[in-house]
C-alpha positions as MATLAB code, in Angstrom:
seq = 'MDQRRTGIGLTGFASLSPVPRAQPAADDLEALRGIKELLSGLRMALLTGAGLSTDSGIPDYRGPDSPPRSPMTYQEFVGDAANRQRYWARNHIGWSHLRRADPNAGHAAVTALERRGLLTGLITQNVDRLHEDAGSVNVVDLHGRFDQVICLDCKRTYSRQLLAAVLEELNPDFLRRALESGAGEIAPDADATVENSQLIGSFVVARCPACGGVLKPDFVYFGENVPKERVERAYAIVDEAGALLVAGSSLSVMSGLRFVRHAAKQGKPVVIINRGETRGDDLATIKLVAGVSETLAWLAAELPGLPEP';
ca = [
       0.000    0.000    0.000;
       1.387    3.399   -1.015;
       1.534    5.633    2.068;
       2.371    8.765    0.082;
      -0.083   11.577    0.703;
      -0.709   14.973   -0.818;
       2.251   17.246   -0.214;
       1.818   20.004    2.349;
       5.230   21.625    2.181;
       5.918   25.319    1.868;
       4.051   27.366   -0.670;
       6.723   29.840   -1.650;
       9.999   29.290    0.137;
      12.976   28.864   -2.210;
      15.178   31.620   -3.563;
      18.004   29.529   -5.014;
      17.831   27.238   -8.022;
      17.414   23.560   -7.067;
      20.555   21.483   -7.503;
      20.328   18.645  -10.058;
      20.820   15.120   -8.781;
      24.524   14.257   -8.620;
      26.716   11.236   -7.966;
      29.077   11.135   -4.981;
      32.576   12.332   -5.734;
      35.080    9.578   -6.506;
      37.163   10.632   -3.499;
      34.195    9.942   -1.214;
      33.485    6.408   -2.398;
      35.956    4.741   -0.031;
      34.396    6.492    2.966;
      30.935    5.598    1.682;
      31.870    1.947    1.470;
      33.041    2.153    5.085;
      29.695    3.706    6.071;
      27.855    0.963    4.178;
      29.823   -1.710    6.021;
      29.198   -0.028    9.385;
      25.450    0.392    8.872;
      24.652   -2.875    7.084;
      22.241   -5.011    9.056;
      21.255   -2.164   11.387;
      18.083   -0.123   11.580;
      19.004    3.546   11.790;
      17.624    6.678   13.369;
      18.063    9.566   10.922;
      18.551   13.199   11.946;
      18.412   15.767    9.130;
      19.159   19.480    8.990;
      19.248   22.434    6.628;
      22.098   20.976    4.569;
      19.598   18.563    3.040;
      17.145   21.261    1.939;
      19.749   23.505    0.305;
      19.601   21.219   -2.728;
      15.917   22.183   -3.007;
      16.947   25.839   -3.214;
      16.314   26.758    0.418;
      19.116   28.906    1.905;
      21.080   27.604    4.867;
      21.647   29.354    8.200;
      25.107   28.013    8.976;
      26.545   26.478    5.821;
      30.104   27.316    4.730;
      28.852   29.946    2.260;
      25.999   31.358    4.361;
      26.141   35.007    5.446;
      25.869   35.844    9.171;
      22.247   36.001   10.356;
      20.557   37.183   13.537;
      17.117   35.567   13.707;
      14.543   37.128   16.010;
      14.300   35.335   19.349;
      11.103   34.148   20.967;
      11.496   36.694   23.742;
      11.866   39.520   21.226;
       8.797   38.359   19.303;
       6.410   37.992   22.252;
       7.742   40.954   24.214;
       7.326   43.800   21.740;
       4.515   44.599   19.290;
       6.977   46.576   17.146;
       9.142   43.479   16.791;
       6.119   41.448   15.690;
       5.230   44.134   13.155;
       8.774   44.069   11.775;
       8.808   40.275   11.679;
       5.491   39.863    9.859;
       6.226   42.680    7.408;
       9.536   41.110    6.409;
       8.068   37.604    6.419;
       5.191   38.716    4.170;
       7.719   40.010    1.650;
       9.786   36.834    1.819;
       6.754   34.576    1.506;
       5.436   36.445   -1.528;
       8.740   36.439   -3.406;
       9.956   32.900   -2.779;
       8.663   30.109   -4.954;
       7.560   26.663   -3.848;
      10.376   24.330   -2.858;
      10.195   20.719   -3.979;
      11.794   17.652   -2.387;
      15.180   16.720   -3.833;
      16.953   13.399   -4.376;
      17.986   13.308   -0.725;
      14.396   13.548    0.492;
      13.435   10.786   -1.953;
      16.296    8.637   -0.657;
      15.100    9.053    2.935;
      11.631    7.919    1.884;
      13.160    4.879    0.155;
      15.153    3.981    3.279;
      11.996    4.200    5.383;
       9.938    2.068    3.001;
      12.649   -0.583    2.997;
      12.380   -0.792    6.787;
      15.898    0.539    7.397;
      14.809    3.466    9.596;
      13.296    3.438   13.056;
      12.170    6.978   12.294;
      13.210   10.388   11.076;
      14.004   13.446   13.194;
      14.288   16.667   11.206;
      15.395   20.101   12.343;
      13.919   21.581    9.162;
      10.536   23.303    9.180;
       9.911   23.046    5.427;
       7.892   19.773    5.505;
       9.752   18.502    2.437;
      10.209   15.071    4.016;
       6.436   14.725    4.224;
       6.096   15.995    0.664;
       8.502   13.274   -0.453;
       6.377   10.606    1.266;
       8.120   10.033    4.600;
       5.669    8.944    7.290;
       7.321    8.516   10.705;
       8.683   12.065   11.001;
       9.328   14.174   14.091;
       9.323   17.825   12.986;
      11.557   18.777   15.893;
      11.427   22.536   15.328;
       7.832   22.686   14.092;
       6.429   23.561   10.686;
       6.460   26.634    8.536;
       3.216   25.903    6.677;
       0.992   26.922    9.577;
       0.704   29.601   12.252;
      -0.534   29.310   15.820;
      -2.369   31.709   18.111;
      -0.387   32.150   21.311;
      -3.602   32.876   23.226;
      -6.214   30.299   22.144;
      -3.743   27.815   20.508;
      -5.794   27.522   17.298;
      -3.738   26.915   14.158;
      -4.195   28.299   10.643;
      -2.473   27.692    7.323;
       0.302   30.088    6.366;
      -1.188   30.307    2.892;
      -4.456   31.582    4.363;
      -2.578   34.128    6.451;
      -0.787   35.378    3.323;
      -4.161   36.222    1.786;
      -5.285   37.998    4.972;
      -2.074   40.033    5.149;
      -2.462   41.024    1.512;
      -6.001   42.249    2.209;
      -4.813   44.236    5.233;
      -1.832   45.667    3.322;
      -2.997   45.956   -0.313;
      -0.160   48.161   -1.589;
       2.612   46.930    0.677;
       4.359   44.456   -1.618;
       4.621   46.957   -4.469;
       6.178   49.543   -2.157;
       8.528   46.905   -0.730;
       9.699   45.980   -4.224;
      10.326   49.624   -5.070;
      12.272   50.122   -1.829;
      14.636   47.281   -2.716;
      13.924   44.456   -0.241;
      17.145   42.468    0.100;
      18.287   38.963    0.916;
      15.744   36.419    2.116;
      16.634   34.063    4.978;
      15.622   30.386    5.406;
      12.546   31.399    7.443;
      11.457   33.826    4.659;
      12.615   36.846    6.661;
      13.476   39.484    4.045;
      16.047   42.184    4.703;
      14.269   45.575    4.610;
      15.989   48.838    5.527;
      12.961   51.130    5.073;
      11.684   51.697    8.625;
       8.781   53.822    7.413;
       7.607   50.970    5.210;
       7.836   48.500    8.086;
       6.000   50.920   10.378;
       3.043   51.047    7.985;
       2.440   47.299    8.074;
      -0.824   46.046    9.619;
      -0.364   42.790   11.544;
      -3.131   40.179   11.449;
      -4.681   38.983   14.691;
      -6.242   35.605   15.455;
      -9.690   35.586   13.769;
     -11.134   33.544   16.643;
      -9.932   35.446   19.717;
      -7.917   38.444   18.496;
      -4.740   36.986   19.981;
      -1.137   37.057   18.764;
      -0.259   34.884   15.784;
       3.170   33.268   15.509;
       4.686   30.866   12.967;
       4.234   27.341   14.325;
       7.936   26.621   14.644;
      10.419   26.870   17.474;
      12.179   30.226   17.718;
      15.661   30.723   19.139;
      15.177   30.940   22.897;
      12.041   28.786   22.804;
      11.921   25.190   24.048;
      11.091   22.229   21.845;
       7.862   20.660   23.192;
       8.599   17.781   25.565;
       6.439   15.294   23.641;
       8.477   15.857   20.466;
      11.751   15.360   22.311;
      10.490   12.122   23.856;
       9.386   10.791   20.437;
      12.807   11.619   19.028;
      14.648    9.887   21.870;
      12.459    6.802   21.335;
      13.510    6.685   17.669;
      17.184    6.752   18.706;
      16.651    4.187   21.465;
      15.052    1.740   19.015;
      17.850    2.112   16.468;
      21.163    0.325   16.150;
      22.896    3.424   14.761;
      22.371    7.144   14.251;
      22.873    8.806   10.874;
      23.099   12.617   10.819;
      22.638   14.289    7.429;
      23.066   17.995    6.774;
      23.132   19.393   10.304;
      25.901   21.456   11.876;
      24.486   20.395   15.275;
      25.053   23.971   16.403;
      22.031   23.909   18.700;
      21.511   21.483   21.551;
      18.119   20.362   20.209;
      19.963   18.201   17.660;
      23.306   17.610   19.368;
      21.667   15.899   22.350;
      20.611   12.949   20.157;
      24.189   12.450   18.969;
      25.378   12.494   22.568;
      22.590   10.092   23.533;
      23.482    7.583   20.813;
      27.202    7.812   21.568;
      26.575    7.261   25.279;
      24.682    4.077   24.382;
      27.669    2.891   22.362;
      25.846    3.095   19.035;
      27.678    4.001   15.824;
      27.201    7.630   14.791;
      27.691    8.627   11.150;
      27.695   12.335   10.252;
      27.408   13.595    6.682;
      27.718   17.356    6.329;
      29.382   19.879    4.060;
      31.151   21.547    6.993;
      32.246   20.981   10.560;
      29.700   20.039   13.230;
      29.644   20.145   17.019;
      29.292   16.367   17.043;
      32.376   15.525   14.996;
      34.311   14.286   18.024;
      31.524   11.761   18.729;
      31.251   10.463   15.167;
      32.323    6.938   14.312;
      32.641    8.133   10.708;
      32.408   11.748    9.492;
      32.063   12.439    5.763;
      32.341   15.965    4.362;
      30.229   15.654    1.237;
      27.003   16.637   -0.473;
      24.063   15.331    1.515;
      21.459   14.479   -1.114;
      23.798   12.493   -3.387;
      25.255   10.643   -0.377;
      21.817    9.642    0.899;
      20.803    8.556   -2.606;
      23.922    6.343   -2.793;
      23.197    4.776    0.599;
      19.543    4.152   -0.266;
      20.651    2.278   -3.378;
      23.616    0.406   -1.854;
      22.631   -0.555    1.687;
      21.438   -4.188    1.858;
      18.125   -5.167    3.364;
      17.847   -6.299    6.955;
      18.450   -9.968    7.733;
      15.442  -12.169    8.347;
      14.504  -12.317   12.068;
];
């Protein structure tokens, strides 16, 4: 039975051209064969980060070529109406200018690994929902999801696409003026760089249609805690696995690094695939500096099935 469902990923989120499917570099094949040997016969927990979605055209926060960024913290967002106005104004620009991102070969490879029974589950730090779009089923969206917003007062949720229409109705001429003012670079959370303070100050922020409360993107901000239930689900995926595979995460925040530490403490092999250094490199059994999507595609094709019980 095909478990694939209708995609619900971001509607308008990519600013870079998607990267065509590629083969692993010849220099990486020896390391890949070592990873294959290490992981063969084991069910894996998989932790993915932004380095996987860059091949779908979504910018990275901490990749080797990424510019410095200062995302708004949770405390800044909830503590100041002016900060919320600035956030939603910039986000509205980013959302309107960024096209839909599609799953890449790496997302497809993860789905193939899951369908072959090689994964105990998938933990992703990404909010783009591209794993679900690709057909993955047992997914913990550790940091939440970008395709919906939540009311901080009544806890109702709404689609981000619906909110875009509401914001356009409240600010009918805003996007044209933003374009004329020269809105700049767009970050992974669709936060556009805008220097025109007068333009930002004119933006009308939408309130919750049910209770008039404060709306916030339904993902975890810097300074905000990951919900306990999500963390427990993620730990259970690692506990059930014989190994942990990390793909495309710098592990710069503790929300991801703790699972590497947990697996290492249990004596389980840890494989890290990332284009740059990570905070978990000293705990890795094997670390491969390589493209994430082509490496996952190679593993999905080369890893043998599990032995019969």
